Amino acid sequence: MTRHGNPLTIALPKGRLEEQVREHLASRGIRFEFTDRKLVADDESGRFRFLLVKNADLPVYVAHGIAGLGVCGEDVVYESGHRFFRIERFSFGGTKMCLATHADFDPDGARHMTIATKFTRFARDHFHKRGVAVEIIKLNGSVELAPVLGLAPYIVDLVETGSTLRANNLVVREELASISVSMIANPAYYKIHYARIDELAALIHE
Ligand code: PRP
């Protein structure tokens, strides 16, 4: 307990987004460190408790109210199937969800689409809405290998700089969606803590 009461709990994703989120929060005076491989850290003021979780698990923690708030991409939220309140949409960390193939692949010669992806729900829903029959193969990472090794001619994956595609001689065939990074809230948690969460939202607003 601090003079502010229990800290607001905020889940952060391990990986490339973590540093960007930490820098943005530090620019608004919210400073914390995960020392000695600890996965829980309070900020210096004691108002916020940060939980460092695996990206794809973040919506699980927020949906169960273990973390009241969380920062993650819309891709992860969509795959989770959970619904949250969006507190803030950030300008950093944006990516594009793209359909890509090997540079030598001829899409016009293909009778049906076999797609390897981490984002099975997104890919299925996207092509279903367009009335395109697709076969989806679920992978958990290094999706760019699928066309190279012959598992599937198509991939649906996030493209940020494009360097992973280029390095594997793949090209974007279509941009399917822009994906932004948001701070989300468990709706019940928001109802209880809305005053402090609104204060936080104003503080981190860009
Ligand atoms: C993501 C994404 C691509 C890559 C795109 O993977 O799935 O593979 O980043 O980034 P780029 O356009 O800047 O090259 P991530 O690094 O999260 O890991 P993964 O290979 O386990 O999917």
mmCIF file of C-alpha atoms in Angstrom, residues 33-185:
data_model
loop_
_atom_site.group_PDB
_atom_site.id
_atom_site.type_symbol
_atom_site.label_atom_id
_atom_site.label_comp_id
_atom_site.label_asym_id
_atom_site.label_seq_id
_atom_site.Cartn_x
_atom_site.Cartn_y
_atom_site.Cartn_z
ATOM 1 C CA GLU A 33 12.928 -1.091 -13.879
ATOM 2 C CA PHE A 34 12.645 -4.853 -14.020
ATOM 3 C CA THR A 35 15.806 -5.734 -12.062
ATOM 4 C CA ASP A 36 17.430 -9.179 -11.693
ATOM 5 C CA ARG A 37 15.084 -10.759 -14.248
ATOM 6 C CA LYS A 38 12.095 -9.914 -12.049
ATOM 7 C CA LEU A 39 8.830 -9.686 -13.962
ATOM 8 C CA VAL A 40 7.027 -7.323 -11.578
ATOM 9 C CA ALA A 41 8.124 -3.745 -10.868
ATOM 10 C CA ASP A 42 6.509 -0.745 -9.178
ATOM 11 C CA ASP A 43 7.173 2.736 -10.502
ATOM 12 C CA GLU A 44 9.063 5.231 -8.358
ATOM 13 C CA SER A 45 5.869 6.926 -7.174
ATOM 14 C CA GLY A 46 4.233 3.658 -6.166
ATOM 15 C CA ARG A 47 1.129 4.486 -8.210
ATOM 16 C CA PHE A 48 1.683 1.819 -10.872
ATOM 17 C CA ARG A 49 2.716 -1.839 -10.825
ATOM 18 C CA PHE A 50 4.061 -3.241 -14.100
ATOM 19 C CA LEU A 51 3.908 -6.916 -15.066
ATOM 20 C CA LEU A 52 6.157 -8.123 -17.885
ATOM 21 C CA VAL A 53 4.360 -10.852 -19.839
ATOM 22 C CA LYS A 54 4.654 -12.625 -23.162
ATOM 23 C CA ASN A 55 3.004 -10.593 -25.905
ATOM 24 C CA ALA A 56 0.362 -13.171 -26.870
ATOM 25 C CA ASP A 57 -0.516 -13.799 -23.194
ATOM 26 C CA LEU A 58 -1.125 -10.136 -22.388
ATOM 27 C CA PRO A 59 -4.873 -10.166 -23.172
ATOM 28 C CA VAL A 60 -5.257 -13.251 -20.961
ATOM 29 C CA TYR A 61 -3.877 -11.381 -17.938
ATOM 30 C CA VAL A 62 -6.052 -8.334 -18.618
ATOM 31 C CA ALA A 63 -9.192 -10.393 -19.352
ATOM 32 C CA HIS A 64 -8.766 -12.201 -16.019
ATOM 33 C CA GLY A 65 -8.165 -8.898 -14.212
ATOM 34 C CA ILE A 66 -4.690 -9.967 -13.030
ATOM 35 C CA ALA A 67 -3.536 -6.815 -14.761
ATOM 36 C CA GLY A 68 -6.222 -4.151 -14.953
ATOM 37 C CA LEU A 69 -4.509 -2.467 -17.878
ATOM 38 C CA GLY A 70 -2.129 -3.519 -20.635
ATOM 39 C CA VAL A 71 -0.229 -2.216 -23.627
ATOM 40 C CA CYS A 72 -0.281 -4.274 -26.820
ATOM 41 C CA GLY A 73 -0.981 -4.332 -30.539
ATOM 42 C CA GLU A 74 -4.459 -4.715 -31.990
ATOM 43 C CA ASP A 75 -3.260 -7.922 -33.650
ATOM 44 C CA VAL A 76 -2.831 -9.572 -30.269
ATOM 45 C CA VAL A 77 -6.170 -8.264 -28.970
ATOM 46 C CA TYR A 78 -7.968 -9.536 -32.081
ATOM 47 C CA GLU A 79 -6.421 -13.011 -31.852
ATOM 48 C CA SER A 80 -7.428 -13.265 -28.185
ATOM 49 C CA GLY A 81 -11.123 -12.805 -28.982
ATOM 50 C CA HIS A 82 -11.537 -10.715 -25.795
ATOM 51 C CA ARG A 83 -13.095 -7.262 -25.689
ATOM 52 C CA PHE A 84 -11.500 -4.396 -23.778
ATOM 53 C CA PHE A 85 -11.844 -0.653 -23.337
ATOM 54 C CA ARG A 86 -9.237 1.296 -25.282
ATOM 55 C CA ILE A 87 -7.679 3.956 -23.051
ATOM 56 C CA GLU A 88 -5.142 5.356 -25.523
ATOM 57 C CA ARG A 89 -3.919 4.626 -29.045
ATOM 58 C CA PHE A 90 -0.178 5.298 -29.367
ATOM 59 C CA SER A 91 1.653 6.666 -32.383
ATOM 60 C CA PHE A 92 4.665 4.392 -31.843
ATOM 61 C CA GLY A 93 4.885 0.676 -32.577
ATOM 62 C CA GLY A 94 2.541 0.708 -35.560
ATOM 63 C CA THR A 95 2.889 -2.108 -38.095
ATOM 64 C CA LYS A 96 1.046 -3.488 -41.095
ATOM 65 C CA MET A 97 -0.588 -6.901 -41.389
ATOM 66 C CA CYS A 98 0.411 -8.092 -44.849
ATOM 67 C CA LEU A 99 -0.080 -10.935 -47.276
ATOM 68 C CA ALA A 100 3.294 -11.964 -48.661
ATOM 69 C CA THR A 101 4.801 -14.609 -50.910
ATOM 70 C CA HIS A 102 8.149 -15.572 -52.336
ATOM 71 C CA ALA A 103 9.241 -13.034 -54.971
ATOM 72 C CA ASP A 104 9.159 -15.741 -57.682
ATOM 73 C CA PHE A 105 5.656 -16.984 -56.835
ATOM 74 C CA ASP A 106 2.919 -16.286 -59.389
ATOM 75 C CA PRO A 107 -0.354 -15.613 -57.483
ATOM 76 C CA ASP A 108 -2.416 -15.798 -60.707
ATOM 77 C CA GLY A 109 -1.395 -19.396 -61.239
ATOM 78 C CA ALA A 110 -2.687 -20.507 -57.804
ATOM 79 C CA ARG A 111 -6.089 -22.262 -57.574
ATOM 80 C CA HIS A 112 -6.562 -21.831 -53.835
ATOM 81 C CA MET A 113 -4.667 -20.099 -51.073
ATOM 82 C CA THR A 114 -2.742 -21.897 -48.372
ATOM 83 C CA ILE A 115 -1.589 -19.396 -45.770
ATOM 84 C CA ALA A 116 0.865 -19.908 -42.916
ATOM 85 C CA THR A 117 0.457 -17.440 -40.065
ATOM 86 C CA LYS A 118 0.551 -16.741 -36.351
ATOM 87 C CA PHE A 119 -2.632 -14.732 -36.832
ATOM 88 C CA THR A 120 -5.112 -17.473 -37.722
ATOM 89 C CA ARG A 121 -8.227 -15.679 -36.505
ATOM 90 C CA PHE A 122 -7.368 -12.496 -38.371
ATOM 91 C CA ALA A 123 -6.446 -14.356 -41.583
ATOM 92 C CA ARG A 124 -9.551 -16.575 -41.504
ATOM 93 C CA ASP A 125 -11.943 -13.691 -40.796
ATOM 94 C CA HIS A 126 -10.314 -11.376 -43.315
ATOM 95 C CA PHE A 127 -10.550 -13.769 -46.251
ATOM 96 C CA HIS A 128 -13.913 -15.156 -45.151
ATOM 97 C CA LYS A 129 -15.365 -11.608 -45.341
ATOM 98 C CA ARG A 130 -13.991 -11.350 -48.870
ATOM 99 C CA GLY A 131 -15.499 -14.708 -49.825
ATOM 100 C CA VAL A 132 -12.095 -16.226 -50.513
ATOM 101 C CA ALA A 133 -11.595 -19.864 -49.495
ATOM 102 C CA VAL A 134 -8.324 -20.303 -47.649
ATOM 103 C CA GLU A 135 -6.493 -23.052 -45.842
ATOM 104 C CA ILE A 136 -4.734 -21.749 -42.743
ATOM 105 C CA ILE A 137 -1.645 -23.334 -41.209
ATOM 106 C CA LYS A 138 -0.886 -22.143 -37.679
ATOM 107 C CA LEU A 139 2.726 -21.290 -36.840
ATOM 108 C CA ASN A 140 4.150 -19.696 -33.702
ATOM 109 C CA GLY A 141 7.022 -17.701 -35.194
ATOM 110 C CA SER A 142 9.594 -17.400 -37.989
ATOM 111 C CA VAL A 143 6.638 -17.466 -40.367
ATOM 112 C CA GLU A 144 8.813 -16.209 -43.224
ATOM 113 C CA LEU A 145 10.323 -19.684 -43.474
ATOM 114 C CA ALA A 146 7.033 -21.217 -44.673
ATOM 115 C CA PRO A 147 7.223 -20.093 -48.331
ATOM 116 C CA VAL A 148 10.979 -20.643 -48.429
ATOM 117 C CA LEU A 149 10.666 -24.261 -47.274
ATOM 118 C CA GLY A 150 7.480 -25.029 -49.222
ATOM 119 C CA LEU A 151 5.032 -25.327 -46.303
ATOM 120 C CA ALA A 152 2.690 -22.686 -47.760
ATOM 121 C CA PRO A 153 3.061 -20.222 -50.639
ATOM 122 C CA TYR A 154 1.383 -17.416 -48.691
ATOM 123 C CA ILE A 155 2.005 -15.914 -45.286
ATOM 124 C CA VAL A 156 0.004 -13.351 -43.328
ATOM 125 C CA ASP A 157 2.353 -11.567 -40.976
ATOM 126 C CA LEU A 158 3.276 -8.229 -39.449
ATOM 127 C CA VAL A 159 5.680 -6.090 -41.419
ATOM 128 C CA GLU A 160 7.466 -3.284 -39.659
ATOM 129 C CA THR A 161 10.708 -2.394 -41.443
ATOM 130 C CA GLY A 162 10.324 -5.091 -44.129
ATOM 131 C CA SER A 163 13.841 -6.356 -43.491
ATOM 132 C CA THR A 164 12.762 -9.899 -42.524
ATOM 133 C CA LEU A 165 10.805 -10.234 -45.784
ATOM 134 C CA ARG A 166 13.690 -8.849 -47.863
ATOM 135 C CA ALA A 167 16.216 -11.121 -46.171
ATOM 136 C CA ASN A 168 14.124 -14.149 -47.173
ATOM 137 C CA ASN A 169 13.369 -12.977 -50.728
ATOM 138 C CA LEU A 170 9.674 -12.435 -49.969
ATOM 139 C CA VAL A 171 7.474 -9.576 -51.173
ATOM 140 C CA VAL A 172 4.270 -7.962 -49.907
ATOM 141 C CA ARG A 173 1.341 -8.839 -52.200
ATOM 142 C CA GLU A 174 -1.207 -6.840 -50.233
ATOM 143 C CA GLU A 175 -1.484 -4.727 -47.094
ATOM 144 C CA LEU A 176 -4.469 -6.126 -45.207
ATOM 145 C CA ALA A 177 -4.658 -3.827 -42.147
ATOM 146 C CA SER A 178 -2.825 -1.158 -40.197
ATOM 147 C CA ILE A 179 -2.085 -2.336 -36.688
ATOM 148 C CA SER A 180 -1.599 0.165 -33.896
ATOM 149 C CA VAL A 181 -0.533 -0.195 -30.288
ATOM 150 C CA SER A 182 -2.995 0.700 -27.543
ATOM 151 C CA MET A 183 -3.407 0.800 -23.819
ATOM 152 C CA ILE A 184 -6.369 -1.432 -23.037
ATOM 153 C CA ALA A 185 -8.399 -1.887 -19.857
#
